[in-house]
């Protein structure tokens, strides 16, 4: 077993533009294979990284200052992880190594959003049918928050992300910069992911589920959970901190694992932001639950912990919520903070009581409501196939909100798992969650609720782009489809589900006589 807390927490390099053209910063990022040390006692691991590092470099951008990024691939022609060619998008002789970059949470026009079928191969030798252009344009017309970029290639997203294709993208604005929050070296992104390794240091991702499925190998899995936790690409690292406040921008970047994070001695997380920006007021949280793709902006106050060691632990079951609890010696451990450094300067940072203001959406603002089921059925091999509203990716588009319209989407979860549902383009607010009678729904197709509507937790009340839709509950979200018309996707962010049909295109359509953007 690998020893814990022997490697220092890496901090991803900050990427700089290669030039500035017409006042627009221009970045170049090359996806490359490299060998990277992920733990002191592991031989170097083959990873795929943006600019050859895992996780990729961190972007810092400013609200309303657009940037352009040329994403290109110099990855090998062969994948090193097992591709299931019965999965849509990875079939019919599709090139093994395809990538397309999506800025998760970005308000991005369709041509730069990284549509799963807009993939390209190394050197742009081949491109998918939706490929539009090489240079992506990010307008950044959105509030300060923590976004992330990751691969989104149809049918192999789980493998490309597992190989390492993830990175942080931080949007700043005046409001956020004016707050007296911890800054500079006291403001650190944390990307939490799980991975398994072979003895030679290589990443382990099984080619078949247990028990195996007759007739398909490699086969997609219902989900995959690694045996170790990594933060910023290092297995169980430690960070030396001063007895002062730190800001951590936490991302759950795992394929399928949920994290229920706590700190030793009941030290709380002071949550200041959600997926899509600052909360109105800080919320003190002792157990911070994050599904894949969810983010939490938090402050941890180490002032009264001088000399102590504070471990960040995880207690979320996998699959969530009904699966196995993590092993308290392995997957139940995330990282350690050693409050051993001396205070290098007085800590003038504060977490103000008022962080931000935003419009709280009311269900009366909605022009349209949709009930969308989250379910599954067996495929021809007896494997689980997860579906949104019983439709396959290739079925005709059914969600066509009009540009500028506000809609309520109600996710009716008839499965046993919590699905983190994510929509591209828009931010939303969670209205409520309500239990319903699943048997009745399955037998008669009728929704009979069995309890009251419950408001989301305080730390879920800001703007979100990914929501946990729990089993046997109806989760309602509300959002306005703006500012771009076009073709986008919505999906479950458990990557094994997303790759195997739990993803659908949706289209923001233009009303007669309305401008496109
Ligand atoms: Cu984070 Cu469609 O993705
Ligand atoms: Cu996204
Ligand atoms: Cu799912």
Short mmCIF file of N, CA, C and O in Angstrom, two decimals, residues 91-148:
data_model
loop_
_atom_site.label_atom_id
_atom_site.label_comp_id
_atom_site.label_asym_id
_atom_site.label_seq_id
_atom_site.Cartn_x
_atom_site.Cartn_y
_atom_site.Cartn_z
N UNK A 91 -17.56 3.59 -32.15
CA UNK A 91 -17.83 2.47 -33.04
C UNK A 91 -17.54 2.83 -34.49
O UNK A 91 -17.05 3.93 -34.78
N UNK A 92 -17.85 1.91 -35.39
CA UNK A 92 -17.72 2.13 -36.83
C UNK A 92 -16.34 2.66 -37.23
O UNK A 92 -16.22 3.58 -38.03
N UNK A 93 -15.30 2.09 -36.63
CA UNK A 93 -13.95 2.45 -37.03
C UNK A 93 -13.54 3.87 -36.69
O UNK A 93 -12.63 4.43 -37.31
N UNK A 94 -14.17 4.48 -35.69
CA UNK A 94 -13.76 5.83 -35.26
C UNK A 94 -12.30 5.77 -34.83
O UNK A 94 -11.86 4.78 -34.26
N UNK A 95 -11.52 6.83 -35.11
CA UNK A 95 -10.12 6.83 -34.67
C UNK A 95 -10.05 6.63 -33.16
O UNK A 95 -10.89 7.16 -32.42
N UNK A 96 -9.05 5.87 -32.70
CA UNK A 96 -8.96 5.57 -31.26
C UNK A 96 -8.75 6.82 -30.44
O UNK A 96 -9.35 6.99 -29.40
N UNK A 97 -7.85 7.66 -30.91
CA UNK A 97 -7.52 8.83 -30.11
C UNK A 97 -8.17 10.06 -30.71
O UNK A 97 -7.78 10.53 -31.78
N UNK A 98 -9.22 10.48 -30.05
CA UNK A 98 -9.97 11.68 -30.48
C UNK A 98 -10.10 12.53 -29.24
O UNK A 98 -10.31 12.01 -28.14
N UNK A 99 -10.03 13.84 -29.39
CA UNK A 99 -10.22 14.72 -28.25
C UNK A 99 -11.04 15.92 -28.69
O UNK A 99 -11.05 16.29 -29.86
N UNK A 100 -11.73 16.51 -27.72
CA UNK A 100 -12.36 17.81 -27.94
C UNK A 100 -12.47 18.45 -26.56
O UNK A 100 -12.77 17.77 -25.58
N UNK A 101 -12.18 19.73 -26.47
CA UNK A 101 -12.09 20.37 -25.16
C UNK A 101 -13.38 21.12 -24.86
O UNK A 101 -13.88 21.88 -25.69
N UNK A 102 -13.89 20.92 -23.67
CA UNK A 102 -15.07 21.66 -23.20
C UNK A 102 -14.68 22.46 -21.96
O UNK A 102 -14.02 21.94 -21.06
N UNK A 103 -15.10 23.72 -21.95
CA UNK A 103 -14.92 24.54 -20.75
C UNK A 103 -16.18 24.40 -19.93
O UNK A 103 -17.23 24.98 -20.25
N UNK A 104 -16.08 23.62 -18.87
CA UNK A 104 -17.25 23.29 -18.06
C UNK A 104 -17.69 24.50 -17.23
O UNK A 104 -16.92 25.03 -16.44
N UNK A 105 -18.95 24.90 -17.46
CA UNK A 105 -19.48 26.06 -16.75
C UNK A 105 -19.29 27.35 -17.51
O UNK A 105 -19.78 28.39 -17.11
N UNK A 106 -18.58 27.26 -18.64
CA UNK A 106 -18.34 28.45 -19.45
C UNK A 106 -19.59 28.83 -20.24
O UNK A 106 -20.31 27.96 -20.74
N UNK A 107 -19.85 30.13 -20.33
CA UNK A 107 -20.93 30.61 -21.19
C UNK A 107 -20.29 30.85 -22.55
O UNK A 107 -19.71 31.90 -22.80
N UNK A 108 -20.38 29.84 -23.40
CA UNK A 108 -19.57 29.78 -24.61
C UNK A 108 -20.47 29.50 -25.80
O UNK A 108 -21.35 28.65 -25.71
N UNK A 109 -20.28 30.21 -26.93
CA UNK A 109 -21.09 29.89 -28.11
C UNK A 109 -20.84 28.46 -28.59
O UNK A 109 -19.77 27.90 -28.32
N UNK A 110 -21.81 27.91 -29.29
CA UNK A 110 -21.74 26.48 -29.66
C UNK A 110 -20.46 26.12 -30.40
O UNK A 110 -19.92 25.04 -30.21
N UNK A 111 -19.97 27.04 -31.25
CA UNK A 111 -18.81 26.70 -32.08
C UNK A 111 -17.54 26.52 -31.25
O UNK A 111 -16.56 25.97 -31.74
N UNK A 112 -17.54 27.00 -30.01
CA UNK A 112 -16.35 26.83 -29.16
C UNK A 112 -16.66 26.03 -27.90
O UNK A 112 -15.85 26.01 -26.98
N UNK A 113 -17.83 25.40 -27.86
CA UNK A 113 -18.24 24.75 -26.61
C UNK A 113 -17.70 23.33 -26.49
O UNK A 113 -17.81 22.72 -25.43
N UNK A 114 -17.15 22.79 -27.56
CA UNK A 114 -16.63 21.43 -27.47
C UNK A 114 -17.73 20.40 -27.53
O UNK A 114 -17.87 19.54 -26.65
N UNK A 115 -18.54 20.47 -28.59
CA UNK A 115 -19.59 19.48 -28.80
C UNK A 115 -18.92 18.10 -28.91
O UNK A 115 -17.87 17.97 -29.55
N UNK A 116 -19.51 17.07 -28.26
CA UNK A 116 -18.81 15.77 -28.22
C UNK A 116 -18.46 15.20 -29.60
O UNK A 116 -17.49 14.45 -29.73
N UNK A 117 -19.23 15.56 -30.61
CA UNK A 117 -18.93 15.06 -31.96
C UNK A 117 -18.07 16.04 -32.76
O UNK A 117 -17.83 15.84 -33.95
N UNK A 118 -17.58 17.09 -32.11
CA UNK A 118 -16.68 18.05 -32.77
C UNK A 118 -15.23 17.71 -32.46
O UNK A 118 -14.38 18.59 -32.36
N UNK A 119 -14.95 16.42 -32.34
CA UNK A 119 -13.60 15.98 -31.96
C UNK A 119 -12.61 16.14 -33.11
O UNK A 119 -12.99 16.34 -34.27
N UNK A 120 -11.34 16.05 -32.76
CA UNK A 120 -10.26 16.03 -33.76
C UNK A 120 -9.18 15.07 -33.30
O UNK A 120 -9.13 14.67 -32.14
N UNK A 121 -8.34 14.68 -34.23
CA UNK A 121 -7.28 13.71 -33.92
C UNK A 121 -5.94 14.43 -33.91
O UNK A 121 -5.85 15.60 -34.29
N UNK A 122 -4.87 13.75 -33.47
CA UNK A 122 -3.56 14.39 -33.45
C UNK A 122 -3.24 15.05 -34.79
O UNK A 122 -3.46 14.45 -35.86
N UNK A 123 -2.79 16.28 -34.74
CA UNK A 123 -2.45 17.01 -35.95
C UNK A 123 -3.66 17.39 -36.80
O UNK A 123 -3.51 17.76 -37.96
N UNK A 124 -4.87 17.30 -36.25
CA UNK A 124 -6.12 17.58 -36.98
C UNK A 124 -6.22 16.73 -38.25
O UNK A 124 -6.78 17.16 -39.26
N UNK A 125 -5.66 15.52 -38.20
CA UNK A 125 -5.70 14.63 -39.37
C UNK A 125 -7.14 14.26 -39.74
O UNK A 125 -7.50 14.21 -40.90
N UNK A 126 -7.93 13.97 -38.71
CA UNK A 126 -9.35 13.68 -38.95
C UNK A 126 -10.15 14.51 -37.97
O UNK A 126 -9.68 14.79 -36.87
N UNK A 127 -11.37 14.86 -38.39
CA UNK A 127 -12.22 15.64 -37.50
C UNK A 127 -13.64 15.09 -37.54
O UNK A 127 -14.06 14.52 -38.54
N UNK A 128 -14.37 15.25 -36.44
CA UNK A 128 -15.76 14.78 -36.36
C UNK A 128 -16.68 15.66 -37.19
O UNK A 128 -16.29 16.73 -37.66
N UNK A 129 -17.92 15.23 -37.32
CA UNK A 129 -18.81 15.92 -38.26
C UNK A 129 -19.21 17.32 -37.80
O UNK A 129 -19.64 18.13 -38.60
N UNK A 130 -19.08 17.59 -36.52
CA UNK A 130 -19.44 18.93 -36.05
C UNK A 130 -18.25 19.85 -35.88
O UNK A 130 -18.37 20.95 -35.35
N UNK A 131 -17.08 19.39 -36.31
CA UNK A 131 -15.88 20.20 -36.13
C UNK A 131 -16.07 21.55 -36.82
O UNK A 131 -16.53 21.63 -37.95
N UNK A 132 -15.72 22.64 -36.13
CA UNK A 132 -15.93 23.96 -36.74
C UNK A 132 -14.63 24.71 -36.98
O UNK A 132 -14.34 25.10 -38.09
N UNK A 133 -13.85 24.91 -35.95
CA UNK A 133 -12.59 25.63 -36.15
C UNK A 133 -11.61 25.24 -35.06
O UNK A 133 -11.96 24.64 -34.06
N UNK A 134 -10.34 25.58 -35.28
CA UNK A 134 -9.31 25.13 -34.35
C UNK A 134 -9.18 26.03 -33.15
O UNK A 134 -8.86 25.56 -32.06
N UNK A 135 -9.39 27.32 -33.34
CA UNK A 135 -9.20 28.25 -32.24
C UNK A 135 -10.54 28.49 -31.55
O UNK A 135 -11.51 28.89 -32.18
N UNK A 136 -10.57 28.19 -30.26
CA UNK A 136 -11.80 28.37 -29.50
C UNK A 136 -11.84 29.78 -28.91
O UNK A 136 -10.83 30.29 -28.46
N UNK A 137 -13.04 30.36 -28.92
CA UNK A 137 -13.21 31.72 -28.42
C UNK A 137 -14.08 31.70 -27.17
O UNK A 137 -15.22 31.26 -27.22
N UNK A 138 -13.50 32.16 -26.07
CA UNK A 138 -14.22 32.21 -24.81
C UNK A 138 -14.51 33.66 -24.45
O UNK A 138 -13.59 34.40 -24.11
N UNK A 139 -15.78 34.08 -24.50
CA UNK A 139 -16.11 35.49 -24.21
C UNK A 139 -15.95 35.84 -22.73
O UNK A 139 -15.77 37.01 -22.39
N UNK A 140 -16.04 34.85 -21.83
CA UNK A 140 -15.90 35.09 -20.38
C UNK A 140 -16.90 36.11 -19.85
O UNK A 140 -16.58 36.83 -18.89
N UNK A 141 -18.07 36.17 -20.44
CA UNK A 141 -19.09 37.12 -19.98
C UNK A 141 -19.86 36.56 -18.81
O UNK A 141 -21.07 36.34 -18.88
N UNK A 142 -19.18 36.31 -17.71
CA UNK A 142 -19.85 35.68 -16.57
C UNK A 142 -19.12 36.04 -15.29
O UNK A 142 -17.98 36.48 -15.31
N UNK A 143 -19.83 35.82 -14.18
CA UNK A 143 -19.32 36.22 -12.86
C UNK A 143 -18.11 35.38 -12.46
O UNK A 143 -17.92 34.26 -12.93
N UNK A 144 -17.33 35.95 -11.56
CA UNK A 144 -16.15 35.26 -11.04
C UNK A 144 -16.54 33.90 -10.48
O UNK A 144 -17.48 33.79 -9.69
N UNK A 145 -15.82 32.88 -10.90
CA UNK A 145 -16.06 31.54 -10.37
C UNK A 145 -14.97 30.59 -10.83
O UNK A 145 -14.02 30.99 -11.52
N UNK A 146 -15.12 29.34 -10.42
CA UNK A 146 -14.12 28.34 -10.74
C UNK A 146 -14.68 27.37 -11.77
O UNK A 146 -15.53 26.54 -11.46
N UNK A 147 -14.21 27.50 -12.99
CA UNK A 147 -14.61 26.59 -14.05
C UNK A 147 -13.49 25.56 -14.22
O UNK A 147 -12.43 25.70 -13.62
N UNK A 148 -13.75 24.59 -15.03
CA UNK A 148 -12.66 23.66 -15.36
C UNK A 148 -12.80 23.23 -16.80
O UNK A 148 -13.89 23.30 -17.37
#
